[in-house]
Tab-separated table of C-alpha atoms in Angstrom:
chain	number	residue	atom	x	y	z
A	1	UNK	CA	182.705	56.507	53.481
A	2	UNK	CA	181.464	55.156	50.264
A	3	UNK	CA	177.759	54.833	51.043
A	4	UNK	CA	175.753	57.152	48.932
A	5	UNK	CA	173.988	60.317	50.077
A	6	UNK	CA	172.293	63.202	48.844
A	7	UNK	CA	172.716	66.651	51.089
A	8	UNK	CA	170.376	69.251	50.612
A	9	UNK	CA	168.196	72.055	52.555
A	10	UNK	CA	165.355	70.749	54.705
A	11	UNK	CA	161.928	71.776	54.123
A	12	UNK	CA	160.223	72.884	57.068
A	13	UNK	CA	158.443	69.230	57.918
A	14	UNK	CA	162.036	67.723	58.039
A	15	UNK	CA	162.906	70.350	60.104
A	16	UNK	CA	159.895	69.278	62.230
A	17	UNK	CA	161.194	65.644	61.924
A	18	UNK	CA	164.836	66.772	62.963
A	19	UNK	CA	163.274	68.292	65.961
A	20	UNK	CA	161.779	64.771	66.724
A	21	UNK	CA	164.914	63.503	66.945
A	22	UNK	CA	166.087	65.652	69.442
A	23	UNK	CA	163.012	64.523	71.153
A	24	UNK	CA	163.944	60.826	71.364
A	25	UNK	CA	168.359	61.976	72.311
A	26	UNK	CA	166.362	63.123	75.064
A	27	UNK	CA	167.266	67.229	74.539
A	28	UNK	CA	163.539	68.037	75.532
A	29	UNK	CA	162.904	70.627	72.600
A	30	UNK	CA	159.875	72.670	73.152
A	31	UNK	CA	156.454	71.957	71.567
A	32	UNK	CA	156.606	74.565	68.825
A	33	UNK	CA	160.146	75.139	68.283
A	34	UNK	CA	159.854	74.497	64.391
A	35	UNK	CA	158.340	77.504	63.117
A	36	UNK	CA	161.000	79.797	65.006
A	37	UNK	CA	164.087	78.236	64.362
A	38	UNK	CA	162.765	77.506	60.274
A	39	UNK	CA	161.769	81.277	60.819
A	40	UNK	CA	165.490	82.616	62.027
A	41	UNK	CA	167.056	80.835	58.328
A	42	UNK	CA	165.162	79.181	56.059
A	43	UNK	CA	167.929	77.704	54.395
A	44	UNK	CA	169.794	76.900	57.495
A	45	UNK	CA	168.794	73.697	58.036
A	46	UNK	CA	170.502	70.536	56.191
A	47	UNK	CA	169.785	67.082	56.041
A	48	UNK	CA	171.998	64.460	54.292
A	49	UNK	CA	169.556	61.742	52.343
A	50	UNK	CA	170.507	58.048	51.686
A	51	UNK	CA	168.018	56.361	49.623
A	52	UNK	CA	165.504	59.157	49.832
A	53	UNK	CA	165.898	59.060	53.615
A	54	UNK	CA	166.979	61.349	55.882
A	55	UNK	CA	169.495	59.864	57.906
A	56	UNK	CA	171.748	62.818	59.430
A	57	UNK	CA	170.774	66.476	59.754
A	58	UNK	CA	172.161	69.934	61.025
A	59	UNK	CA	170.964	73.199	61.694
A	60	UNK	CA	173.556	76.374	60.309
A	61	UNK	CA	171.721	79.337	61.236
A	62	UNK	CA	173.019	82.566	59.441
A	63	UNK	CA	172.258	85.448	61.543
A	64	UNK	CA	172.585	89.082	60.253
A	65	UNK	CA	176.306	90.159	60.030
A	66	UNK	CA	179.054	87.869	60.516
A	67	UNK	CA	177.633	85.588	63.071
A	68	UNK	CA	176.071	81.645	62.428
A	69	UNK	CA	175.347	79.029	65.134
A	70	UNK	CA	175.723	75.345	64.400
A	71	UNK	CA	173.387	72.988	66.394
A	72	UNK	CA	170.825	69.808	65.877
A	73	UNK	CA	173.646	68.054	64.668
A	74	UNK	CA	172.161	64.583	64.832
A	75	UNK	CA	172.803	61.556	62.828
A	76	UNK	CA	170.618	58.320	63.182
A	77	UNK	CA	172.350	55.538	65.488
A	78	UNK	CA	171.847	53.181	62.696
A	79	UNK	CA	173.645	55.190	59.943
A	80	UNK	CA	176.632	56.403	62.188
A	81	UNK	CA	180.224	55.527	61.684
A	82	UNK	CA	179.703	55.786	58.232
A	83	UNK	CA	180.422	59.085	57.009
A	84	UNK	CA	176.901	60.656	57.331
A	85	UNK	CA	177.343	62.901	59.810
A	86	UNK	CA	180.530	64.074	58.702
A	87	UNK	CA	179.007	65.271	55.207
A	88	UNK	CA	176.229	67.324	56.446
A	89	UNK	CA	178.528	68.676	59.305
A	90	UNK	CA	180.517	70.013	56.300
A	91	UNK	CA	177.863	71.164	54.115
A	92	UNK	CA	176.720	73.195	57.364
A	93	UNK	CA	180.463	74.576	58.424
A	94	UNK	CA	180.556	75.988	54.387
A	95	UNK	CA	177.263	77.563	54.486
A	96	UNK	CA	178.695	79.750	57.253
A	97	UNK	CA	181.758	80.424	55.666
A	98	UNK	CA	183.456	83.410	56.555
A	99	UNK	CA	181.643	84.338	59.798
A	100	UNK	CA	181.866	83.593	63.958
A	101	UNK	CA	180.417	80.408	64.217
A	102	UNK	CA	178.711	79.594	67.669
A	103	UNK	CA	178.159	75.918	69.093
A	104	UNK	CA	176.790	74.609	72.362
A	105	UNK	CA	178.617	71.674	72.843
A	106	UNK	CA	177.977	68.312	75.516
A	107	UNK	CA	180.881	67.339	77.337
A	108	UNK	CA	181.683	64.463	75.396
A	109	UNK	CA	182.162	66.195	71.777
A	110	UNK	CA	183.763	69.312	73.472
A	111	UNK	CA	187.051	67.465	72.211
A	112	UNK	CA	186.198	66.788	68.957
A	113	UNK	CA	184.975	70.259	68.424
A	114	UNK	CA	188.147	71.754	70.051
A	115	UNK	CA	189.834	69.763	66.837
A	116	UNK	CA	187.831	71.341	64.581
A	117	UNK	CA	188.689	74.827	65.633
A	118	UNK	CA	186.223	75.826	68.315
A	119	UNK	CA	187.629	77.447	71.539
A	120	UNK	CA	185.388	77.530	74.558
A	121	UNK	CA	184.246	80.992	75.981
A	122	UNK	CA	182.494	79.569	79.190
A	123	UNK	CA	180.293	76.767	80.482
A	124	UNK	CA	176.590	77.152	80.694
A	125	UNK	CA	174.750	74.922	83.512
A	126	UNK	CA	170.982	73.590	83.407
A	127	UNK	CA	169.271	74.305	86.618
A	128	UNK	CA	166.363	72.190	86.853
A	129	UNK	CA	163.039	71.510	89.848
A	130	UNK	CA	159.975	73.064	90.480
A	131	UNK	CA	159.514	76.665	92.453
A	132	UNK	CA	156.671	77.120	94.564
A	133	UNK	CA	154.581	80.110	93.098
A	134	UNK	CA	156.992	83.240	93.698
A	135	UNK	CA	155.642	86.526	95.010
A	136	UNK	CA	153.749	88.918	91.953
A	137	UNK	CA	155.905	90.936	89.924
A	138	UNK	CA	153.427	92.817	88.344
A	139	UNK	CA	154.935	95.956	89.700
A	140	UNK	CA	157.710	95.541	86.750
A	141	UNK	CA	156.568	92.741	84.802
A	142	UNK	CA	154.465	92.719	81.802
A	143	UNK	CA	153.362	90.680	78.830
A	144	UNK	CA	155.279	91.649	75.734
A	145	UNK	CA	153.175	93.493	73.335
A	146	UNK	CA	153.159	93.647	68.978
A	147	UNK	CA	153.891	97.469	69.877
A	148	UNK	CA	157.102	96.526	72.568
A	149	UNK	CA	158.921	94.007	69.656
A	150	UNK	CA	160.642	96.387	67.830
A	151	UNK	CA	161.881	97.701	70.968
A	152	UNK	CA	162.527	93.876	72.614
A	153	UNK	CA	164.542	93.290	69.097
A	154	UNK	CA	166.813	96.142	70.180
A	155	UNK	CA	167.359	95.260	73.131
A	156	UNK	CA	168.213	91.577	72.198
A	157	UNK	CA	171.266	92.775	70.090
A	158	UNK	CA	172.762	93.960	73.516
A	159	UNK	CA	172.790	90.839	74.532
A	160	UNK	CA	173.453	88.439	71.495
A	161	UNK	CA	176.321	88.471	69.111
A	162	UNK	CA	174.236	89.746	66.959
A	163	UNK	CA	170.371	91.068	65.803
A	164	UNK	CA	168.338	88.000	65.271
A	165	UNK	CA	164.703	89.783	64.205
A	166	UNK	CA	163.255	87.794	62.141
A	167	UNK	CA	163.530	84.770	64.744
A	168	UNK	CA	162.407	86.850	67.192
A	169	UNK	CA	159.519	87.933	65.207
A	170	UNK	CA	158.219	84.269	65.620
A	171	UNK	CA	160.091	83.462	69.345
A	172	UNK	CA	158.078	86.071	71.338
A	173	UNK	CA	154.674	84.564	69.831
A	174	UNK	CA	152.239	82.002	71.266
A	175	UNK	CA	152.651	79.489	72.561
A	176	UNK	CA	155.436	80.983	74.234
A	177	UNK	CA	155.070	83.640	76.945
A	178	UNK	CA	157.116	86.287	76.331
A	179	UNK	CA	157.425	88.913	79.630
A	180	UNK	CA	159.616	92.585	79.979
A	181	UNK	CA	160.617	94.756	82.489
A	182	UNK	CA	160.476	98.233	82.437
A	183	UNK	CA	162.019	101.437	84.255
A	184	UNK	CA	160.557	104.362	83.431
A	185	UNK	CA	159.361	103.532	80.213
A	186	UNK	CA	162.605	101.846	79.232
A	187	UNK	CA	163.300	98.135	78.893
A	188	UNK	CA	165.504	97.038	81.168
A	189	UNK	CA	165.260	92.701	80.651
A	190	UNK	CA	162.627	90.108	78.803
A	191	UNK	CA	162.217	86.070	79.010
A	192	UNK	CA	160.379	83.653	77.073
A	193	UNK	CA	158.901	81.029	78.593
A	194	UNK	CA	158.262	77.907	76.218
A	195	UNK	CA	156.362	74.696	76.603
A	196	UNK	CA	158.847	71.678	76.244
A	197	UNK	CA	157.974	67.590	75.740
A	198	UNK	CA	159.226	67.664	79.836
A	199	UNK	CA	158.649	70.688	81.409
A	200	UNK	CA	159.257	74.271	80.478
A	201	UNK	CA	162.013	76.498	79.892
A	202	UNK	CA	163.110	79.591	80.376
A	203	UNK	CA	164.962	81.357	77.690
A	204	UNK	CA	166.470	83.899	76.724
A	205	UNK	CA	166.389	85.657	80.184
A	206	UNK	CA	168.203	88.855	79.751
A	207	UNK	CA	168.451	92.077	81.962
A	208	UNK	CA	170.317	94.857	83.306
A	209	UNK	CA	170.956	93.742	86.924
A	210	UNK	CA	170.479	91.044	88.896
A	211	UNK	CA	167.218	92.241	90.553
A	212	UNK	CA	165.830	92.441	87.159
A	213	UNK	CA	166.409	89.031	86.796
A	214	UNK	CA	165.066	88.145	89.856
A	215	UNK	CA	161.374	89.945	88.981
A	216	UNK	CA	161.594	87.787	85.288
A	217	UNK	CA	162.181	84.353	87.475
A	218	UNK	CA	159.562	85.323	89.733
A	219	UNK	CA	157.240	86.335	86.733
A	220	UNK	CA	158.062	83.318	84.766
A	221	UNK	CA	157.374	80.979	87.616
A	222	UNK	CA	154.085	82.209	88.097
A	223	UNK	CA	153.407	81.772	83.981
A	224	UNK	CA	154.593	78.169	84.779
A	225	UNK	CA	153.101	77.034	88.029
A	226	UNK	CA	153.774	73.377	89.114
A	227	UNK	CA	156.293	72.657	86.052
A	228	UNK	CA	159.312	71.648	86.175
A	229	UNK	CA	161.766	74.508	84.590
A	230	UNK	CA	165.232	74.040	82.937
A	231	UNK	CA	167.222	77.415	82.640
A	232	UNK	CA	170.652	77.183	80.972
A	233	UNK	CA	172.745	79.402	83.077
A	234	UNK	CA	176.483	81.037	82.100
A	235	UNK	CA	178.679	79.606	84.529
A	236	UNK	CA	179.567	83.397	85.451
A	237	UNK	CA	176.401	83.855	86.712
A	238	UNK	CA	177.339	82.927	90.360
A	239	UNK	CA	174.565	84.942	92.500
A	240	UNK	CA	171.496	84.088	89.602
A	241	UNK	CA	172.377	80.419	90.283
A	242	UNK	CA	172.433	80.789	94.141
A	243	UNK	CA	168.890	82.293	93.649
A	244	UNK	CA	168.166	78.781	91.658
A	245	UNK	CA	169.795	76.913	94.363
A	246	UNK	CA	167.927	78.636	96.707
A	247	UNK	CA	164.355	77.912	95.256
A	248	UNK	CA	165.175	74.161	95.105
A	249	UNK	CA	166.498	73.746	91.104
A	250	UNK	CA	169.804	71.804	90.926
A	251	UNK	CA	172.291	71.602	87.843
A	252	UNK	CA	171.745	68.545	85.806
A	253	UNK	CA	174.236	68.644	83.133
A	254	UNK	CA	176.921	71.685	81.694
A	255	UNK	CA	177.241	72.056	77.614
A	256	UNK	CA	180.261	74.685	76.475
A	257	UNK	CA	179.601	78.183	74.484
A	258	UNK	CA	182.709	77.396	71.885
A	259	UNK	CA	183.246	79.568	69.006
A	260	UNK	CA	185.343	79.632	65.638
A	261	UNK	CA	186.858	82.039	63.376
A	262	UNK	CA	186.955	84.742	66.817
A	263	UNK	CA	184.650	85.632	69.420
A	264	UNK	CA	181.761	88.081	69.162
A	265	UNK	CA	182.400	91.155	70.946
A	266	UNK	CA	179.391	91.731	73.530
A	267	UNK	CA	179.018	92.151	77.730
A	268	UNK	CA	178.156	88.726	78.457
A	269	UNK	CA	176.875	90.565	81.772
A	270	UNK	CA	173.406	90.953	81.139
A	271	UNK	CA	172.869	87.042	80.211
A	272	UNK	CA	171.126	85.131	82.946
A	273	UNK	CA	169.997	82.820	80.751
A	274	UNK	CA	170.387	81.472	76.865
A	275	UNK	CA	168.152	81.425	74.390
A	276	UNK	CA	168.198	77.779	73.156
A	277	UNK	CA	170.886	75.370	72.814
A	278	UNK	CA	170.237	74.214	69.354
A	279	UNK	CA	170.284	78.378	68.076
A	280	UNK	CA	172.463	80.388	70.482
């Protein structure tokens, strides 16, 4: 613990470089992941420096209200055990002082995490394979418009702890495909398909019912064809994962939802899928 380190905010490269990272712990960000998570809190993203390098780094996304999400929390294998990680995993837990704070956390630090305060609300499950091209959901499906974000952005709250829309002002942009579905002229469930280093994924997919979900797979499939697709999946979600299992995707590993300082209050329902595991 006596090694020397700077901690300070990351500009957006070193967020970029942070995102590498994840790359090579094998987390499989997606391609362009940079300019919406720097674009949900600039100053949310830390990095702890030893001799001008950055050797540990964290992500402490302050959402609007009381809500923050730790993730990224990565710390180079050569620099760990020596107090890095630690340091920037406090500079992050005091920038979100006084709120909720959301984590995603593997199996192996759920422990550790659980010492630190967190209590887990449920499991989430990635479902991975490939689906064969799905029948057209064009009937309910559509390509989410500059004129249907404010709208989306509404929605979203519903679903998340709380309104994220300045992240989503850069999440439901190219190079993701971002897809709705509406009932008589009211939004009733949207994904986001994203480009990943293996594969794509699917996330957030949010709706109403379960057949809502259904038409967003089916619609998300066909924006995907021959790729393999990761969906992180509440563990509630019993009959959206039979609908996985049925099309051939298996669970490959489980992370925990844990959360400090309370729970957010919101129907958990509606969430077929999460957004990301390094933002919430």
């Amino acid at each position: 613990m006596n090694d020397y380190c700077n901690i300070r905010r990351l500009t957006f490269e070193e967020v970029e470089l942070l995102l590498d990272w994840a790359r090579k712990e094998g987390w499989n960000p997606g391609l362009a992941d940079a300019t919406a998570f720097y674009n949900a809190d600039p100053a949310g993203f830390i990095g702890c420096f030893s001799d001008d390098r950055l050797v540990a780094g964290i992500s402490a996304v302050r959402y609007t209200g009381n809500f923050g999400f730790i993730g990224l929390y990565i710390c180079l294998e050569n620099y760990r055990g020596r107090g890095f990680g630690k340091r920037v995993w406090d500079a992050g837990m005091h920038l979100l002082t006084g709120r909720i704070v959301g984590l995603d956390g593997v199996p192996e630090q759920q422990e550790n995490y659980a010492r630190k305060g967190f209590v887990e609300a449920y499991k989430t499950i990635r479902w991975s394979g490939r689906i064969d091209l799905l029948r057209p959901s064009t009937e309910a499906c559509s390509s989410i418009s500059p004129q249907m974000v404010r709208e989306i952005v509404a929605y979203d709250a519903q679903k998340f702890p709380c309104g994220r829309e300045a992240f989503l002002g850069a999440w439901l942009q190219p190079p993701r495909q971002a897809i709705a579905v509406e009932h008589d002229g009211a939004i009733t469930g949207y994904a986001v398909v994203r480009r990943c280093h293996h594969g794509c994924k699917i996330g957030p997919l949010f709706a109403d019912s379960l057949e809502d979900a259904e038409w967003l797979l089916n619609a998300c499939v066909n924006l995907a064809p021959n790729e393999t697709l990761h969906v992180d999946v509440p563990e509630m979600q019993t009959a959206f994962s039979r609908i996985l299992e049925g099309h051939g995707m298996a669970p490959s590993f489980a992370t925990a939802r844990m959360y400090k300082n309370g729970k957010p209050r919101l129907d958990t329902n509606g969430v077929f899928a999460l957004t990301t595991l390094e933002l919430g």
